[in-house]
């Protein structure tokens, strides 16, 4: 029988997904959305001149963006249409929008796209393809790939910053944290998440702990009006002493690391925690049957050392380090969250 229209549309949508992503990445990189925000109503030739591109190419890019809901076009009698941003692009694609995803989009284009172009090898080998994608031997993901130059480091930090700004409030407000006075955000990068925590919980102070290379650049990302409720400490969470705190935050950390490294990190946290201390874990929680969300399952294909897990799997892991799960929140934002409390001594590492 003839294929059903919905089935056909679904499969074509999936086949074309990479073209849509690349059109978004390219328009963002060429500053199309910033340009149309400051000068709405330009036609393709005017946009082409500003972004220093061909008129034909710009026209195709603008029309593709209209079809994806990223731009609106207004027809004009006997003249070419003019373009302006949609609600979606004004909200997420401008460089200076509060929820700008531009940093993360650039990271996807520069780092994730090349990795995914070697997906077949990644699947065959069960290993990430950083060497093939970036042409250098990289042993350590952060130092060798993301922080191997000042530009690469800023790009990565920008990417983390944009996601943390979008997700930070949902994570920070997921639980009543009034019993905690001090927190330590391990791998807290630019501090974007930490500032959301101190905004949401007046009286809480947060120490951001990250690699020296990151901490030395963090001031580029501080909000205009800061108080001293957020501070930064440089160190390696696998090797160095962790700052003392009532609550430890691990946001988008565990999924990157092998079981052995996760065990080292959780053991170190467990050792500095006394009974009653908290551990707030924020990750994408896979459905218990591992059928979704596709965001988490697709991320797993980048084949880091680590893995994506469900809330139950994380709970069991934390329990083996003496933390019991008090609450789990599926936030409807990009990250979910779990609050655990230290009760027991470490049991074992697996
Ligand atoms: N927690 C942040 C968030 O949710 O936006 C950033 C997550 S990012 C995926 C991982 C962070 O861990 C980076 O900021 C990275 O520099 C930091 N990191 C990686 N290895 C580290 C180490 N050995 N010690 C301390 N921080 C580390």
Short mmCIF file of C-alpha atoms and ligand atoms in Angstrom, two decimals:
data_model
loop_
_atom_site.label_atom_id
_atom_site.label_comp_id
_atom_site.label_asym_id
_atom_site.label_seq_id
_atom_site.Cartn_x
_atom_site.Cartn_y
_atom_site.Cartn_z
CA UNK A 1 0.00 0.00 0.00
CA UNK A 2 1.00 3.65 -0.39
CA UNK A 3 3.10 5.05 2.48
CA UNK A 4 1.12 7.12 4.98
CA UNK A 5 1.67 10.87 4.65
CA UNK A 6 2.69 11.19 8.33
CA UNK A 7 5.23 8.36 8.07
CA UNK A 8 6.73 9.90 4.96
CA UNK A 9 6.98 13.32 6.58
CA UNK A 10 8.59 11.85 9.68
CA UNK A 11 11.26 10.01 7.78
CA UNK A 12 12.03 13.03 5.58
CA UNK A 13 12.17 15.24 8.64
CA UNK A 14 14.78 12.90 10.14
CA UNK A 15 16.75 12.70 6.89
CA UNK A 16 16.81 16.49 6.57
CA UNK A 17 17.60 17.13 10.23
CA UNK A 18 21.31 17.68 9.59
CA UNK A 19 20.58 20.25 6.85
CA UNK A 20 18.34 22.21 9.22
CA UNK A 21 21.01 22.13 11.94
CA UNK A 22 23.70 23.32 9.57
CA UNK A 23 21.47 26.12 8.18
CA UNK A 24 20.89 27.31 11.78
CA UNK A 25 24.62 27.07 12.62
CA UNK A 26 25.59 28.97 9.46
CA UNK A 27 23.04 31.77 9.85
CA UNK A 28 24.12 32.14 13.48
CA UNK A 29 27.84 32.17 12.60
CA UNK A 30 27.23 34.77 9.86
CA UNK A 31 25.38 36.96 12.41
CA UNK A 32 22.16 37.03 10.33
CA UNK A 33 19.94 37.19 13.43
CA UNK A 34 21.93 39.99 15.09
CA UNK A 35 21.84 41.95 11.83
CA UNK A 36 18.09 41.57 11.35
CA UNK A 37 17.49 42.52 14.98
CA UNK A 38 19.31 45.84 14.58
CA UNK A 39 17.99 46.39 11.03
CA UNK A 40 14.71 44.51 10.49
CA UNK A 41 13.23 44.69 7.00
CA UNK A 42 16.38 44.14 4.91
CA UNK A 43 16.07 42.21 1.66
CA UNK A 44 18.41 39.38 0.64
CA UNK A 45 20.76 41.63 -1.36
CA UNK A 46 21.14 44.00 1.59
CA UNK A 47 21.75 41.13 4.01
CA UNK A 48 24.27 39.62 1.55
CA UNK A 49 26.20 42.88 1.44
CA UNK A 50 26.33 43.14 5.23
CA UNK A 51 27.38 39.53 5.85
CA UNK A 52 29.80 39.60 2.89
CA UNK A 53 28.20 36.71 1.03
CA UNK A 54 26.71 36.02 -2.41
CA UNK A 55 23.15 37.21 -3.05
CA UNK A 56 22.14 33.76 -4.33
CA UNK A 57 23.55 31.98 -1.25
CA UNK A 58 22.07 34.51 1.16
CA UNK A 59 18.64 34.26 -0.48
CA UNK A 60 18.70 30.46 -0.12
CA UNK A 61 19.83 30.72 3.52
CA UNK A 62 17.16 33.30 4.41
CA UNK A 63 14.40 31.29 2.72
CA UNK A 64 15.55 28.12 4.50
CA UNK A 65 15.46 30.00 7.82
CA UNK A 66 11.90 31.18 7.06
CA UNK A 67 10.87 27.57 6.42
CA UNK A 68 12.40 26.56 9.78
CA UNK A 69 10.54 29.27 11.70
CA UNK A 70 13.72 31.25 12.42
CA UNK A 71 12.85 34.25 10.19
CA UNK A 72 9.69 35.88 8.84
CA UNK A 73 9.53 37.21 5.30
CA UNK A 74 7.22 39.95 4.06
CA UNK A 75 6.41 39.96 0.36
CA UNK A 76 6.49 43.31 -1.51
CA UNK A 77 4.77 44.12 -4.82
CA UNK A 78 7.26 43.69 -7.69
CA UNK A 79 10.18 43.62 -5.25
CA UNK A 80 12.10 40.99 -3.36
CA UNK A 81 10.74 40.14 0.13
CA UNK A 82 12.20 41.62 3.29
CA UNK A 83 13.12 39.67 6.41
CA UNK A 84 12.91 39.95 10.18
CA UNK A 85 13.49 37.72 13.21
CA UNK A 86 10.79 35.52 14.72
CA UNK A 87 10.07 35.24 18.44
CA UNK A 88 12.25 32.11 18.53
CA UNK A 89 15.32 33.73 16.99
CA UNK A 90 14.95 36.91 19.08
CA UNK A 91 14.75 34.80 22.22
CA UNK A 92 17.56 32.33 21.61
CA UNK A 93 19.76 33.35 18.68
CA UNK A 94 20.88 36.92 19.36
CA UNK A 95 24.37 37.34 20.84
CA UNK A 96 23.10 39.48 23.71
CA UNK A 97 19.75 37.79 24.47
CA UNK A 98 19.48 36.67 28.11
CA UNK A 99 18.84 33.11 26.92
CA UNK A 100 21.20 33.25 23.95
CA UNK A 101 22.17 29.77 22.73
CA UNK A 102 24.70 31.23 20.30
CA UNK A 103 27.71 29.96 22.27
CA UNK A 104 26.33 26.43 22.32
CA UNK A 105 25.38 26.62 18.63
CA UNK A 106 28.96 27.56 17.77
CA UNK A 107 30.25 24.66 19.90
CA UNK A 108 27.90 22.28 18.06
CA UNK A 109 29.14 23.56 14.71
CA UNK A 110 32.85 23.54 15.57
CA UNK A 111 33.11 20.51 17.84
CA UNK A 112 30.04 18.27 17.78
CA UNK A 113 29.47 18.39 14.02
CA UNK A 114 32.99 17.13 13.16
CA UNK A 115 32.64 14.35 15.74
CA UNK A 116 29.29 13.27 14.32
CA UNK A 117 30.67 13.23 10.79
CA UNK A 118 32.74 10.25 12.01
CA UNK A 119 29.80 8.54 13.68
CA UNK A 120 30.18 5.27 11.78
CA UNK A 121 33.76 4.88 13.07
CA UNK A 122 32.61 5.88 16.55
CA UNK A 123 29.97 3.15 16.50
CA UNK A 124 32.35 0.54 15.06
CA UNK A 125 35.04 1.31 17.62
CA UNK A 126 32.83 2.30 20.56
CA UNK A 127 35.19 5.22 21.09
CA UNK A 128 35.13 8.95 20.46
CA UNK A 129 36.64 10.22 17.23
CA UNK A 130 38.42 13.37 18.44
CA UNK A 131 41.63 12.29 16.77
CA UNK A 132 39.97 11.82 13.35
CA UNK A 133 37.83 14.93 13.69
CA UNK A 134 40.49 17.34 14.94
CA UNK A 135 43.64 15.68 13.59
CA UNK A 136 45.48 15.51 16.89
CA UNK A 137 46.04 12.87 19.48
CA UNK A 138 43.96 13.80 22.44
CA UNK A 139 44.15 11.88 25.64
CA UNK A 140 42.34 14.26 27.91
CA UNK A 141 39.07 15.66 26.65
CA UNK A 142 39.18 19.05 28.35
CA UNK A 143 42.88 19.97 28.23
CA UNK A 144 43.59 18.48 24.79
CA UNK A 145 40.41 19.30 22.91
CA UNK A 146 38.40 22.06 24.53
CA UNK A 147 41.20 24.04 26.18
CA UNK A 148 44.10 23.63 23.76
CA UNK A 149 44.09 27.30 22.82
CA UNK A 150 42.69 30.48 24.32
CA UNK A 151 40.05 30.72 21.56
CA UNK A 152 39.00 27.07 21.96
CA UNK A 153 38.73 27.54 25.72
CA UNK A 154 36.60 30.68 25.42
CA UNK A 155 34.39 28.97 22.84
CA UNK A 156 33.82 26.01 25.15
CA UNK A 157 33.20 28.24 28.15
CA UNK A 158 30.77 30.30 26.10
CA UNK A 159 28.92 27.13 25.13
CA UNK A 160 28.66 25.93 28.75
CA UNK A 161 27.66 29.43 29.84
CA UNK A 162 24.78 29.60 27.38
CA UNK A 163 23.34 26.25 28.44
CA UNK A 164 23.80 27.04 32.14
CA UNK A 165 21.97 30.37 31.69
CA UNK A 166 19.02 28.60 30.07
CA UNK A 167 18.86 25.68 32.51
CA UNK A 168 20.29 27.25 35.69
CA UNK A 169 17.09 28.62 37.15
CA UNK A 170 15.13 25.40 36.64
CA UNK A 171 17.89 23.41 38.37
CA UNK A 172 18.45 25.95 41.14
CA UNK A 173 14.74 26.12 42.02
CA UNK A 174 14.06 22.39 41.75
CA UNK A 175 14.38 21.86 45.54
CA UNK A 176 14.08 23.62 48.86
CA UNK A 177 17.75 24.17 49.74
CA UNK A 178 17.17 26.39 52.77
CA UNK A 179 19.00 23.93 55.08
CA UNK A 180 22.28 24.51 53.17
CA UNK A 181 24.41 27.62 53.72
CA UNK A 182 27.44 26.80 51.58
CA UNK A 183 27.62 24.99 48.27
CA UNK A 184 30.44 23.93 45.97
CA UNK A 185 29.71 23.66 42.24
CA UNK A 186 32.25 21.09 41.03
CA UNK A 187 33.16 21.77 37.39
CA UNK A 188 31.05 24.93 37.69
CA UNK A 189 32.83 26.55 34.73
CA UNK A 190 31.86 30.23 34.28
CA UNK A 191 29.75 30.35 37.43
CA UNK A 192 26.50 30.85 35.49
CA UNK A 193 24.80 28.04 37.40
CA UNK A 194 26.25 29.22 40.74
CA UNK A 195 24.80 32.71 40.24
CA UNK A 196 21.37 31.16 39.57
CA UNK A 197 21.67 29.25 42.87
CA UNK A 198 22.56 32.36 44.89
CA UNK A 199 19.75 34.33 43.18
CA UNK A 200 17.23 31.61 44.00
CA UNK A 201 18.49 31.02 47.57
CA UNK A 202 19.52 34.24 49.31
CA UNK A 203 21.87 33.33 52.14
CA UNK A 204 23.54 30.55 50.15
CA UNK A 205 27.14 31.13 49.07
CA UNK A 206 28.65 29.03 46.30
CA UNK A 207 32.27 28.16 45.53
CA UNK A 208 32.84 27.32 41.88
CA UNK A 209 35.60 24.70 41.59
CA UNK A 210 37.10 24.18 38.14
CA UNK A 211 40.40 23.67 36.36
CA UNK A 212 42.91 26.56 36.66
CA UNK A 213 42.64 27.23 32.90
CA UNK A 214 38.92 27.90 33.34
CA UNK A 215 39.02 29.84 36.59
CA UNK A 216 41.59 32.27 35.16
CA UNK A 217 39.12 33.20 32.41
CA UNK A 218 35.93 33.16 34.46
CA UNK A 219 35.79 36.90 35.04
CA UNK A 220 34.84 37.37 31.35
CA UNK A 221 31.51 35.83 32.26
CA UNK A 222 30.67 37.44 35.62
CA UNK A 223 27.36 39.29 35.70
CA UNK A 224 27.54 43.09 35.84
CA UNK A 225 26.32 43.31 39.40
CA UNK A 226 28.02 40.70 41.54
CA UNK A 227 28.18 40.35 45.29
CA UNK A 228 30.61 38.06 47.09
CA UNK A 229 28.19 35.14 47.33
CA UNK A 230 29.99 33.37 44.46
CA UNK A 231 33.73 32.68 44.62
CA UNK A 232 36.09 30.65 42.46
CA UNK A 233 38.71 28.04 43.44
CA UNK A 234 41.05 26.46 40.88
CA UNK A 235 41.87 22.76 41.07
CA UNK A 236 41.46 19.30 39.65
CA UNK A 237 38.53 17.45 41.20
CA UNK A 238 40.24 14.09 40.70
CA UNK A 239 43.47 15.08 42.43
CA UNK A 240 43.09 18.13 44.64
CA UNK A 241 41.39 18.71 47.95
CA UNK A 242 37.77 19.77 47.47
CA UNK A 243 36.49 22.96 49.14
CA UNK A 244 34.35 22.29 52.23
CA UNK A 245 30.61 22.83 51.72
CA UNK A 246 27.18 21.66 52.97
CA UNK A 247 26.01 20.96 49.45
CA UNK A 248 27.95 19.73 46.40
CA UNK A 249 26.59 20.42 42.92
CA UNK A 250 27.49 18.18 39.98
CA UNK A 251 25.84 19.58 36.87
CA UNK A 252 26.63 17.83 33.58
CA UNK A 253 29.77 16.23 34.99
CA UNK A 254 29.23 12.51 35.60
CA UNK A 255 28.08 11.57 32.07
CA UNK A 256 31.50 12.56 30.68
CA UNK A 257 33.66 10.21 32.76
CA UNK A 258 34.45 6.49 32.95
CA UNK A 259 33.07 4.43 35.84
CA UNK A 260 36.53 4.48 37.47
CA UNK A 261 36.80 8.26 37.38
CA UNK A 262 33.20 8.71 38.55
CA UNK A 263 34.04 6.44 41.47
CA UNK A 264 37.14 8.50 42.35
CA UNK A 265 35.16 11.75 42.24
CA UNK A 266 32.17 10.47 44.23
CA UNK A 267 34.47 8.90 46.82
CA UNK A 268 36.24 12.23 47.27
CA UNK A 269 32.93 14.03 47.71
CA UNK A 270 31.69 11.37 50.12
CA UNK A 271 34.88 11.69 52.16
CA UNK A 272 34.47 15.43 52.70
CA UNK A 273 30.74 15.16 53.45
CA UNK A 274 29.40 14.60 56.93
CA UNK A 275 25.93 13.13 57.54
CA UNK A 276 23.29 15.61 56.36
CA UNK A 277 25.43 17.14 53.60
CA UNK A 278 23.75 17.26 50.20
CA UNK A 279 24.69 16.30 46.67
CA UNK A 280 22.66 17.88 43.88
CA UNK A 281 23.12 16.01 40.62
CA UNK A 282 21.90 17.55 37.39
CA UNK A 283 21.96 15.60 34.14
CA UNK A 284 19.55 14.49 31.44
CA UNK A 285 17.84 11.53 33.13
CA UNK A 286 17.06 8.77 30.64
CA UNK A 287 13.63 7.18 30.82
CA UNK A 288 13.80 4.01 32.89
CA UNK A 289 13.14 1.90 29.75
CA UNK A 290 15.95 3.82 27.92
CA UNK A 291 13.58 4.83 25.09
CA UNK A 292 14.15 8.53 25.51
CA UNK A 293 14.64 11.39 25.68
CA UNK A 294 16.42 11.33 22.33
CA UNK A 295 18.47 14.39 23.42
CA UNK A 296 20.28 12.20 25.97
CA UNK A 297 20.53 9.17 23.72
CA UNK A 298 21.88 11.23 20.81
CA UNK A 299 24.41 12.88 23.11
CA UNK A 300 25.68 9.43 24.06
CA UNK A 301 26.72 8.95 20.42
CA UNK A 302 29.52 11.47 20.86
CA UNK A 303 31.08 8.54 22.74
CA UNK A 304 32.74 10.24 25.68
CA UNK A 305 34.35 7.96 28.27
CA UNK A 306 31.11 8.10 30.24
CA UNK A 307 27.49 7.17 29.71
CA UNK A 308 23.94 8.48 30.00
CA UNK A 309 21.88 7.04 32.85
CA UNK A 310 18.38 6.98 34.28
CA UNK A 311 17.41 8.53 37.62
CA UNK A 312 17.33 5.05 39.19
CA UNK A 313 20.82 4.24 37.90
CA UNK A 314 22.17 7.52 39.31
CA UNK A 315 20.38 6.88 42.62
CA UNK A 316 21.97 3.45 42.96
CA UNK A 317 25.39 4.84 42.09
CA UNK A 318 25.09 7.59 44.70
CA UNK A 319 23.73 5.15 47.25
CA UNK A 320 26.93 3.12 46.88
CA UNK A 321 28.75 6.24 48.07
CA UNK A 322 26.49 6.75 51.06
CA UNK A 323 24.00 9.25 49.58
CA UNK A 324 20.26 8.55 49.63
CA UNK A 325 18.02 10.15 47.08
CA UNK A 326 15.61 12.57 48.68
CA UNK A 327 13.93 14.00 45.56
CA UNK A 328 14.06 13.64 41.78
CA UNK A 329 12.76 16.40 39.46
CA UNK A 330 12.13 16.14 35.76
CA UNK A 331 12.29 19.87 35.16
CA UNK A 332 10.91 20.11 31.56
CA UNK A 333 14.02 22.15 30.89
CA UNK A 334 17.23 20.78 29.31
CA UNK A 335 18.48 19.17 32.53
CA UNK A 336 16.81 17.14 35.27
CA UNK A 337 17.92 17.14 38.89
CA UNK A 338 18.23 14.90 41.94
CA UNK A 339 18.92 15.89 45.54
CA UNK A 340 20.69 13.30 47.67
CA UNK A 341 21.65 13.41 51.33
CA UNK A 342 24.73 11.80 52.88
CA UNK A 343 23.74 9.19 55.43
CA UNK A 344 26.15 6.30 55.29
CA UNK A 345 29.83 5.75 54.83
CA UNK A 346 30.98 4.68 51.32
CA UNK A 347 29.98 1.12 50.57
CA UNK A 348 32.00 0.26 47.46
CA UNK A 349 32.86 1.38 43.96
CA UNK A 350 31.52 -0.50 40.97
N1 LIG B 1 28.75 22.36 35.38
C1 LIG B 1 28.79 23.26 34.24
C2 LIG B 1 27.42 23.38 33.62
O1 LIG B 1 26.54 22.56 33.90
O2 LIG B 1 27.22 24.33 32.86
C3 LIG B 1 29.83 22.86 33.21
C4 LIG B 1 29.77 21.45 32.71
S1 LIG B 1 31.07 21.09 31.55
C5 LIG B 1 30.34 19.78 30.63
C6 LIG B 1 32.30 20.26 32.53
C7 LIG B 1 33.09 21.17 33.42
O3 LIG B 1 33.97 20.37 34.23
C8 LIG B 1 33.98 22.15 32.66
O4 LIG B 1 33.84 23.43 33.17
C9 LIG B 1 35.38 21.60 32.89
O5 LIG B 1 36.39 22.59 32.86
C10 LIG B 1 35.24 20.98 34.26
N2 LIG B 1 36.27 19.97 34.54
C11 LIG B 1 36.70 19.00 33.71
N3 LIG B 1 37.65 18.27 34.31
C12 LIG B 1 37.84 18.80 35.54
C13 LIG B 1 38.69 18.46 36.62
N4 LIG B 1 39.53 17.42 36.53
N5 LIG B 1 38.63 19.22 37.73
C14 LIG B 1 37.77 20.27 37.83
N6 LIG B 1 36.91 20.62 36.83
C15 LIG B 1 36.96 19.89 35.69
#
